[in-house]
Structure formats: C-alpha cells, structure tokens
mmCIF file of C-alpha atoms in Angstrom:
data_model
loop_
_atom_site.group_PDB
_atom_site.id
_atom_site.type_symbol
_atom_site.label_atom_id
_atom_site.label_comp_id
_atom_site.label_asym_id
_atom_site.label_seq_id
_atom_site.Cartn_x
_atom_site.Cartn_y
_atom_site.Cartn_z
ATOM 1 C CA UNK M 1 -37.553 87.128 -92.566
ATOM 2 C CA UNK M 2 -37.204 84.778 -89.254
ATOM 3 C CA UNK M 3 -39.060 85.692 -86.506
ATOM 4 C CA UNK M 4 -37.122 85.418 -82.889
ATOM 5 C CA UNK M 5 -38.480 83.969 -79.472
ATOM 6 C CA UNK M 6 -37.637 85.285 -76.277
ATOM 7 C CA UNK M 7 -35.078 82.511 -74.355
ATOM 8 C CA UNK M 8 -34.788 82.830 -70.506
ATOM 9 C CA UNK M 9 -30.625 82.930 -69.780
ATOM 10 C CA UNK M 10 -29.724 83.198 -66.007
ATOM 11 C CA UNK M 11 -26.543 86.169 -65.983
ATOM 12 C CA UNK M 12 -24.325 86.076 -62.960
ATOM 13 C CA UNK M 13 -24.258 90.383 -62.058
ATOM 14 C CA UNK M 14 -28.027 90.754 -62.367
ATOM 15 C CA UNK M 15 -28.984 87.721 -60.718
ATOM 16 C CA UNK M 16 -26.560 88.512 -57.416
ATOM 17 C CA UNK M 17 -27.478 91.769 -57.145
ATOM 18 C CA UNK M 18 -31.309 90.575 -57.334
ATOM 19 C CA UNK M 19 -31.109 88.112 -54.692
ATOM 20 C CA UNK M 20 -29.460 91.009 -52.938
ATOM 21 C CA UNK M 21 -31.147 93.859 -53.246
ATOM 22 C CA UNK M 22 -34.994 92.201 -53.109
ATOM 23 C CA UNK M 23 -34.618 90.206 -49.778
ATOM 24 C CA UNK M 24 -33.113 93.668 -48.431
ATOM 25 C CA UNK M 25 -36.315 95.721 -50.070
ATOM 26 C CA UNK M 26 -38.852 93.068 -48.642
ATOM 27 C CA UNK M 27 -37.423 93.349 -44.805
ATOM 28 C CA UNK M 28 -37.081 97.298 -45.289
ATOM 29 C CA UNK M 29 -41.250 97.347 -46.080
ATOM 30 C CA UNK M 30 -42.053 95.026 -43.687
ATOM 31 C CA UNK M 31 -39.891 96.837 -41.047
ATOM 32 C CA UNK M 32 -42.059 100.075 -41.766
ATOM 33 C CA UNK M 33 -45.303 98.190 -41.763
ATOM 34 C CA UNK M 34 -44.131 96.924 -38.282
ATOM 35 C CA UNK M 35 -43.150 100.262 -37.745
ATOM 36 C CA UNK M 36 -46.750 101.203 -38.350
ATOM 37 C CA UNK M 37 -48.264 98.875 -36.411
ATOM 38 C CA UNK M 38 -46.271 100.036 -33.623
ATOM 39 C CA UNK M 39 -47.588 103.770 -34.266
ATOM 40 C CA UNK M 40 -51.119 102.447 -34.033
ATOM 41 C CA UNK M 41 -50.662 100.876 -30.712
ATOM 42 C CA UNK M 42 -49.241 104.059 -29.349
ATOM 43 C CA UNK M 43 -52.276 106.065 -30.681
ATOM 44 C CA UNK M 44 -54.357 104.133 -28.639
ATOM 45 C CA UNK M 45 -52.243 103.693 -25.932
ATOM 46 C CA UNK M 46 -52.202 107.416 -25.362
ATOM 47 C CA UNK M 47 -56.035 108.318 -25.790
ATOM 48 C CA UNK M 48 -57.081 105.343 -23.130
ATOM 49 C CA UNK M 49 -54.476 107.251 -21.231
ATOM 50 C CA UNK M 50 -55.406 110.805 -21.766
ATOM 51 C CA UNK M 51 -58.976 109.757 -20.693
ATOM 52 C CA UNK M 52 -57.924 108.100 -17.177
ATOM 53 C CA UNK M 53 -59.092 109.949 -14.349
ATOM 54 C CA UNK M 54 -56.602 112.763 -13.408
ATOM 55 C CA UNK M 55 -53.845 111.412 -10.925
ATOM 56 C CA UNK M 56 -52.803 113.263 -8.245
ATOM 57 C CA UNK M 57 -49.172 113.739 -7.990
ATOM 58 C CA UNK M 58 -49.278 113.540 -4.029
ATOM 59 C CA UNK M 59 -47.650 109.885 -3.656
ATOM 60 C CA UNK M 60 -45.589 107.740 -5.002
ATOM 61 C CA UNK M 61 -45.228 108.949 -9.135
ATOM 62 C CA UNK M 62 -45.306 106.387 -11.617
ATOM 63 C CA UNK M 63 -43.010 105.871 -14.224
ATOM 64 C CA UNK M 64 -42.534 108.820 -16.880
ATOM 65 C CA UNK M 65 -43.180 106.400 -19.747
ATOM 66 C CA UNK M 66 -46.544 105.479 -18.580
ATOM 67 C CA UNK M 67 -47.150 109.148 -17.392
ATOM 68 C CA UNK M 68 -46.695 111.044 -20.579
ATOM 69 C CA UNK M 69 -50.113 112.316 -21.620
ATOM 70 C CA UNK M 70 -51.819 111.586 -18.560
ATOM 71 C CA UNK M 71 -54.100 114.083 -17.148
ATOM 72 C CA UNK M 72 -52.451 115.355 -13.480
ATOM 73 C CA UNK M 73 -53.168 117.296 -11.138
ATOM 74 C CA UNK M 74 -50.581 119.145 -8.553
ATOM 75 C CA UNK M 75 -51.338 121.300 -5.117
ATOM 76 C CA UNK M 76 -48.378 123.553 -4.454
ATOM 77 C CA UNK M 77 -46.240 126.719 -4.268
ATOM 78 C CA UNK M 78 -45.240 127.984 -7.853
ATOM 79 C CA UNK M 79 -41.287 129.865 -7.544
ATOM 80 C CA UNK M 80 -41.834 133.154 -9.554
ATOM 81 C CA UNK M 81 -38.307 133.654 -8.863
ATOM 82 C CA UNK M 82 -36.928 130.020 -11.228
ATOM 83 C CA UNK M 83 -39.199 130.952 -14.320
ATOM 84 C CA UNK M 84 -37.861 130.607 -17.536
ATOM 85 C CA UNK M 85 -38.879 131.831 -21.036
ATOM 86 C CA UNK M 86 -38.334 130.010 -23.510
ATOM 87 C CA UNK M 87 -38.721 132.218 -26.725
ATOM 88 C CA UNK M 88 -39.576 132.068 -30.286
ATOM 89 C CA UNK M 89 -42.997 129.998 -29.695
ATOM 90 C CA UNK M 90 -45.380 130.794 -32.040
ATOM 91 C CA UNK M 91 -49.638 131.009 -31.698
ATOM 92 C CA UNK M 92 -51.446 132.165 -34.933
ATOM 93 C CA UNK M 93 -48.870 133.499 -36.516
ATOM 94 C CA UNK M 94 -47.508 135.944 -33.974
ATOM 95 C CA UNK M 95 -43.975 135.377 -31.935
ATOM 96 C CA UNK M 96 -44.164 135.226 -27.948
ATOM 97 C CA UNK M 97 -42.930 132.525 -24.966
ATOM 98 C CA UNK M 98 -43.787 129.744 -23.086
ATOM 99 C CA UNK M 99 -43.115 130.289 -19.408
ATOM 100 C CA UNK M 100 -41.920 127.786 -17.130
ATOM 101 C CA UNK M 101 -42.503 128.191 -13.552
ATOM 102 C CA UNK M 102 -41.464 125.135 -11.020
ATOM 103 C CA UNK M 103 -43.898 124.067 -8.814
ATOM 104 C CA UNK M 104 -42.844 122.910 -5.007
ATOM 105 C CA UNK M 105 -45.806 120.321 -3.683
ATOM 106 C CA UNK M 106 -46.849 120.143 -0.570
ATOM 107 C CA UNK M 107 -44.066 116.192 -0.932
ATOM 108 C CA UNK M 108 -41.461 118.689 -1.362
ATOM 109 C CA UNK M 109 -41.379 117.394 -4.821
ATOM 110 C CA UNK M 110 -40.590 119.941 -7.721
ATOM 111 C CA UNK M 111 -42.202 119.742 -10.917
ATOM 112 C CA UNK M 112 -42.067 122.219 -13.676
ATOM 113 C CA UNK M 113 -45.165 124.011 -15.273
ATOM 114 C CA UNK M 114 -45.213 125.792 -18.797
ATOM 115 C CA UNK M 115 -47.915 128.167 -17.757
ATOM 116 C CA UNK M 116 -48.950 128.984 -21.377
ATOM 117 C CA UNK M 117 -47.919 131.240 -24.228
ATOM 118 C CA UNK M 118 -47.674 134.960 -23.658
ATOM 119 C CA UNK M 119 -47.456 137.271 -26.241
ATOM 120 C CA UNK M 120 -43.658 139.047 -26.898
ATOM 121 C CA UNK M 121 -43.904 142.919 -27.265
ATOM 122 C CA UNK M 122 -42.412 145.177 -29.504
ATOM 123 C CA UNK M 123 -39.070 144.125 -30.883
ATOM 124 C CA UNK M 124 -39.355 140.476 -29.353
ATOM 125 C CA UNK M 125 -39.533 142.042 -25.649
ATOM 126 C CA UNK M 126 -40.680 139.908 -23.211
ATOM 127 C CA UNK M 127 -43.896 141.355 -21.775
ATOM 128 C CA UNK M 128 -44.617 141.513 -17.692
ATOM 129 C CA UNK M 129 -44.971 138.007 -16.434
ATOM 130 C CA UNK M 130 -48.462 137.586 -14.672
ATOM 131 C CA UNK M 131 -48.094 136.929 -10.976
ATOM 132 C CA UNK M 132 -48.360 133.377 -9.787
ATOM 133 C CA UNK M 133 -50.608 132.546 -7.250
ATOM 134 C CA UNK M 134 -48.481 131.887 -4.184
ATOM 135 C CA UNK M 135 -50.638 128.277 -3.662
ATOM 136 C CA UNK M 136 -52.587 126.929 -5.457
ATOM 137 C CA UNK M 137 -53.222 123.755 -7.476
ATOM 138 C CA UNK M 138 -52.080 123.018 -10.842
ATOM 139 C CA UNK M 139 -53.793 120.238 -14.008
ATOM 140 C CA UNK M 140 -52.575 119.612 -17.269
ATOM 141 C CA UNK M 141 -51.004 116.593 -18.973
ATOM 142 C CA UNK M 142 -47.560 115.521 -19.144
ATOM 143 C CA UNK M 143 -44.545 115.670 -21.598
ATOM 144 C CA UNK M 144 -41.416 115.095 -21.785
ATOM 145 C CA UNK M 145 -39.488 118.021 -23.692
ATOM 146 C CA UNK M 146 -37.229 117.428 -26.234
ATOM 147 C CA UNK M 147 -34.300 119.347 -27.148
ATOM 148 C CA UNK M 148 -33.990 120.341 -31.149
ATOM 149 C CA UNK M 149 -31.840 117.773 -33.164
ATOM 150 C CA UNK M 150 -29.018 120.755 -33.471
ATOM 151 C CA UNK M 151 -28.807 122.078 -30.066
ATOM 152 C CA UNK M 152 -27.177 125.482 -29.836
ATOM 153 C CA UNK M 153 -25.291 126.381 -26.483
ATOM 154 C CA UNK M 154 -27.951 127.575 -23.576
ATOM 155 C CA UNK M 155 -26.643 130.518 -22.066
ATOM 156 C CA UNK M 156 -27.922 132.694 -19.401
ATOM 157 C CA UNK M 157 -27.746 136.472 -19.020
ATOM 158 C CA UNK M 158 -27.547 137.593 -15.669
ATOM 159 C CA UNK M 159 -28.880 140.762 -16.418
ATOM 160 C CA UNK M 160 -32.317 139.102 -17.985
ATOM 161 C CA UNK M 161 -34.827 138.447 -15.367
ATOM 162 C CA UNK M 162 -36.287 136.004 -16.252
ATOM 163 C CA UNK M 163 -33.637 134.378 -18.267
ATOM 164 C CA UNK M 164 -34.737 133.662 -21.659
ATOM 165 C CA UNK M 165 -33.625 130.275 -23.720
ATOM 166 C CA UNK M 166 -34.546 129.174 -27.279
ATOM 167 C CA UNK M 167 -35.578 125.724 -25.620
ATOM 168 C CA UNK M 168 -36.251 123.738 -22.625
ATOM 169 C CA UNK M 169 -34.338 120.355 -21.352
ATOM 170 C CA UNK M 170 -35.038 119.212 -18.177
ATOM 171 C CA UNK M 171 -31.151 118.609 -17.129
ATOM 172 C CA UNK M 172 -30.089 122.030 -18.113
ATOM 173 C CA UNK M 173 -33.008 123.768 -16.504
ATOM 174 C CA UNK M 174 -32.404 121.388 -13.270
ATOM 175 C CA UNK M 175 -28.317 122.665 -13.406
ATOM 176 C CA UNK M 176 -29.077 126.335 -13.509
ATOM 177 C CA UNK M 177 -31.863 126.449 -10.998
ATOM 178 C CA UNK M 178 -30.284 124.069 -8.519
ATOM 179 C CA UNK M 179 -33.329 122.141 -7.978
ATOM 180 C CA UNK M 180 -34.191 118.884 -8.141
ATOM 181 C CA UNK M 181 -37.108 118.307 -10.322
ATOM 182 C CA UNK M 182 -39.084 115.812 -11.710
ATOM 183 C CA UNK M 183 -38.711 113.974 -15.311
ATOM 184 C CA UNK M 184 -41.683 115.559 -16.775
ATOM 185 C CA UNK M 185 -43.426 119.293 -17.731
ATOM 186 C CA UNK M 186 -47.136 119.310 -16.911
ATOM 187 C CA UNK M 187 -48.799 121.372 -19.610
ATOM 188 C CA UNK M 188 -51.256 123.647 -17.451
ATOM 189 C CA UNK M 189 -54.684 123.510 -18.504
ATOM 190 C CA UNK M 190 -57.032 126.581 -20.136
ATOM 191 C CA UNK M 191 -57.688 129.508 -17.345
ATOM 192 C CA UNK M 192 -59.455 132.030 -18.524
ATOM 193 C CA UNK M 193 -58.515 134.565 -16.045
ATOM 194 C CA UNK M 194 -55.045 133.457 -16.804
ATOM 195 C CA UNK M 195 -53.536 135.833 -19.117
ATOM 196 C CA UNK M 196 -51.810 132.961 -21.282
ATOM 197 C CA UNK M 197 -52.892 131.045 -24.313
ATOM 198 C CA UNK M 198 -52.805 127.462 -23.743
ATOM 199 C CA UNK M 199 -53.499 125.554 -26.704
ATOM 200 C CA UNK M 200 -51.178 122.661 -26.702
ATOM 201 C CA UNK M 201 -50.414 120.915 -29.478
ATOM 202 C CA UNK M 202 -52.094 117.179 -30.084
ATOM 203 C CA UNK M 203 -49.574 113.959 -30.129
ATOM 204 C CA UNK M 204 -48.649 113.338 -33.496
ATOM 205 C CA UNK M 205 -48.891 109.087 -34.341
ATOM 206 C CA UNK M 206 -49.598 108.654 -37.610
ATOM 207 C CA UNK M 207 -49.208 105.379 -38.948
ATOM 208 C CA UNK M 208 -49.149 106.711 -42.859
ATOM 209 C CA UNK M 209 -45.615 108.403 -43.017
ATOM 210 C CA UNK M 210 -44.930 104.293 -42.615
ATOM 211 C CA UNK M 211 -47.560 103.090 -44.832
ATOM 212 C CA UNK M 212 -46.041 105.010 -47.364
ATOM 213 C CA UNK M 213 -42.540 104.169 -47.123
ATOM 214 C CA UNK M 214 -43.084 100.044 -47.272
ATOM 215 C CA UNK M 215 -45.360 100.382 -50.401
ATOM 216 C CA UNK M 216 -41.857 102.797 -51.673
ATOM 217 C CA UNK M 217 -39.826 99.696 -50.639
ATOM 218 C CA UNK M 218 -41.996 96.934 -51.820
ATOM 219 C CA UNK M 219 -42.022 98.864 -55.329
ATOM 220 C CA UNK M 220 -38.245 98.704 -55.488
ATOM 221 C CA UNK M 221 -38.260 95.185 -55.123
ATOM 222 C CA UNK M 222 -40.594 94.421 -57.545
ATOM 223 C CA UNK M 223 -38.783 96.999 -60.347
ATOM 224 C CA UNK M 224 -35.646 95.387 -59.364
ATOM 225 C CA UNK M 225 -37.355 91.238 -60.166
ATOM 226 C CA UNK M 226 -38.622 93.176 -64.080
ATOM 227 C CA UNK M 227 -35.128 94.503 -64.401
ATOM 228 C CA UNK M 228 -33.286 91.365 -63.691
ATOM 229 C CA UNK M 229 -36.215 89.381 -65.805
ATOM 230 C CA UNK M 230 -35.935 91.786 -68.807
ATOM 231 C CA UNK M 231 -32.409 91.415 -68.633
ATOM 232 C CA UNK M 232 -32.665 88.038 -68.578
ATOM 233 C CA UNK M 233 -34.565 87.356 -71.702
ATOM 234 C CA UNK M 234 -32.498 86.830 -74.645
ATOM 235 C CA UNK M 235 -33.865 86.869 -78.241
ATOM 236 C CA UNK M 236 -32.754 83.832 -80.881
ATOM 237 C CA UNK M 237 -33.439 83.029 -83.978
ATOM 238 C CA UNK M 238 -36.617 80.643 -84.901
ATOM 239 C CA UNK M 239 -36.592 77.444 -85.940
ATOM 240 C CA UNK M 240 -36.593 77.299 -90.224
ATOM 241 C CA UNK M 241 -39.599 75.935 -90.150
ATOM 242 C CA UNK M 242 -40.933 78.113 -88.120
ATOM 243 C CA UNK M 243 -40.038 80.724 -90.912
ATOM 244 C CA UNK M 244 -41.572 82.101 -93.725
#
C-alpha cells in the first residue's frame, strides 16, 4: 500500500475569489474597529460635555452639534396653548405621553420643552395637562429628536386639544404651530412638585456592537484563506521507495 503526500496546486476559481473576498473582509473589520474607536470618542465627548457648567441660552446659541447633551438653562414664558402630546411613551411598564410645551425667552427665541411623562388614563385618554407656570425658568439637557425609520403621516385633529402625535420632529412641529423654533428639545430636569416623571433615557455609545462585528469579519477572512488552502492541497502518490 503507497502512502500519499499532500502537494500544494494553485486553482484559478478559489484563488480569485480569495484575493477577493479576504482584502474585502480585512477593510470591513477594520472599518468597524474604526467605527469603534469613533464610538469611544463620542462617549467621552459627551460626558466632558454633560458635566460643563449649565449655559444659559440668553445670547448667541452655539452650534446644535456641540450642544446636544449639554446641561441648559432657559428664563421664559411657556405657550400652554402650542403643547403637543406625543403618545405611546412608556415608564415602567405603563403607557402615557411626553408633553411638549414651547418656551418664548425673554430673546424672543422659541425653544421647545418635553416637560416629562404623564401618565394616559383609562382607554389611552390623555389625562389633564398640569398648568405651566406663566414665567419661569427652565434646565435640562439637549437633544435632537429623531423621527422613527418608517414614519407614518402626522395628522392633527382639530377637535383634540392638545393635539396628540405618535412622534416629534422639529420641522413638522415648527409647520403646524407657526413658530419659529430652535434646532433642539431641552429635556426638563426632575421637579418634584411637577406632576411628570422625568427620567430620561442615558446616550447609548457602545463601542461593542462594533467590536463584535470586525472579530465576525476578520473570522470570515481567515475561514475563507483554510478553504482556499484545503482546496488547494492535492494528494499524490509516494515515491516507490518511499513504499512498503
């Protein structure tokens, strides 16, 4: 019986699609460790700026990208008569809305405020809106609202005061109310004599959604080099005197 050594033989399909598919795996993982790397820097970009002082939004505002998460704090008139719901908000397991009352500074500047979460009554009723102060002054950190990646038409019911929408965008609020408002929502701090829940959720910048997906990419390349190697490796027969 001869025994057979393994001979390496180059074929043309597995070998193209190697030098292919492995360069493309390679730059995919190190495009999500970059990716990663970029998360990080935003993490602590935004907790050096969530502990700044709190700006007052009396002057000259700075750009929304560098405002986002910031700590402000506005001295005003909040419009009872613009709020929005927007409904379907949960808090610990029970459904209710977040209200959205505009805020006219003493600039003349609008900016809107999500006063909190409020409880919906029986049957998904919206409950009695506590009054706003007529002036007062406003803190809470910034966002930028986001509409859902399937947005459904906003329409608005004359005969609900206030109107109530499934979600807030800045342009559409800024259409229906007629104002002109400023890029950003400031998320009003906890009041206890309030009435609303605010618990806002924390920015989410996890690097290891990324982390994950290059070490899924750089294991595709390296299953695709044992394929095309294992392919590659051709049996023959032994020399005769190699046999016995």
């Amino acid at each position: 019986m001869s025994r057979t050594a393994p001979q390496f033989h180059l074929q043309a399909v597995p070998t193209i699609f190697v030098l292919i598919v492995v360069p493309l795996f390679l730059a995919l993982g190190l495009w999500q460790l970059d990716r990663a790397k970029q998360k990080r820097s935003l993490a602590a970009s935004l907790e050096m700026r969530r502990k700044l002082p709190a700006l007052q939004l009396s002057g000259q505002i700075p750009d929304v990208a560098q405002l986002e998460y910031r700590k402000v704090i506005a001295e005003g008139s909040l419009l009872d008569e613009r709020t929005v719901l927007i409904e379907n908000r949960k808090h610990l397991g029970s459904s209710g809305f977040h209200v959205i009352t505009p805020l006219r500074t003493a600039t003349g500047k609008i900016v809107l405020v999500n006063r909190g979460w409020i409880a919906a009554q029986g049957h998904h009723q919206a409950p009695a809106i506590p009054a706003a102060k007529s002036h007062g002054v406003v803190s809470g950190e910034v966002r930028v609202p986001q509409p859902p990646a399937l947005q459904l038409q906003l329409e608005d019911v004359q005969a609900q005061q206030p109107p109530r929408w499934p979600f807030l965008t800045l342009e559409h609020y800024a259409a229906w109310s007629g104002l002109e408002i400023l890029p950003f929502v400031i998320l009003q701090e906890q009041d206890a004599a309030s009435g609303f829940i605010r618990q806002w959720p924390e920015p989410r910048t996890s690097d290891a959604m990324h982390i994950g997906y290059a070490v899924q990419w750089f294991a595709f390349a390296l299953i695709a080099l044992l394929i095309w190697l294992f392919l590659s490796l051709r049996r023959r027969p032994a020399a005769a005197g190699e046999q016995r």
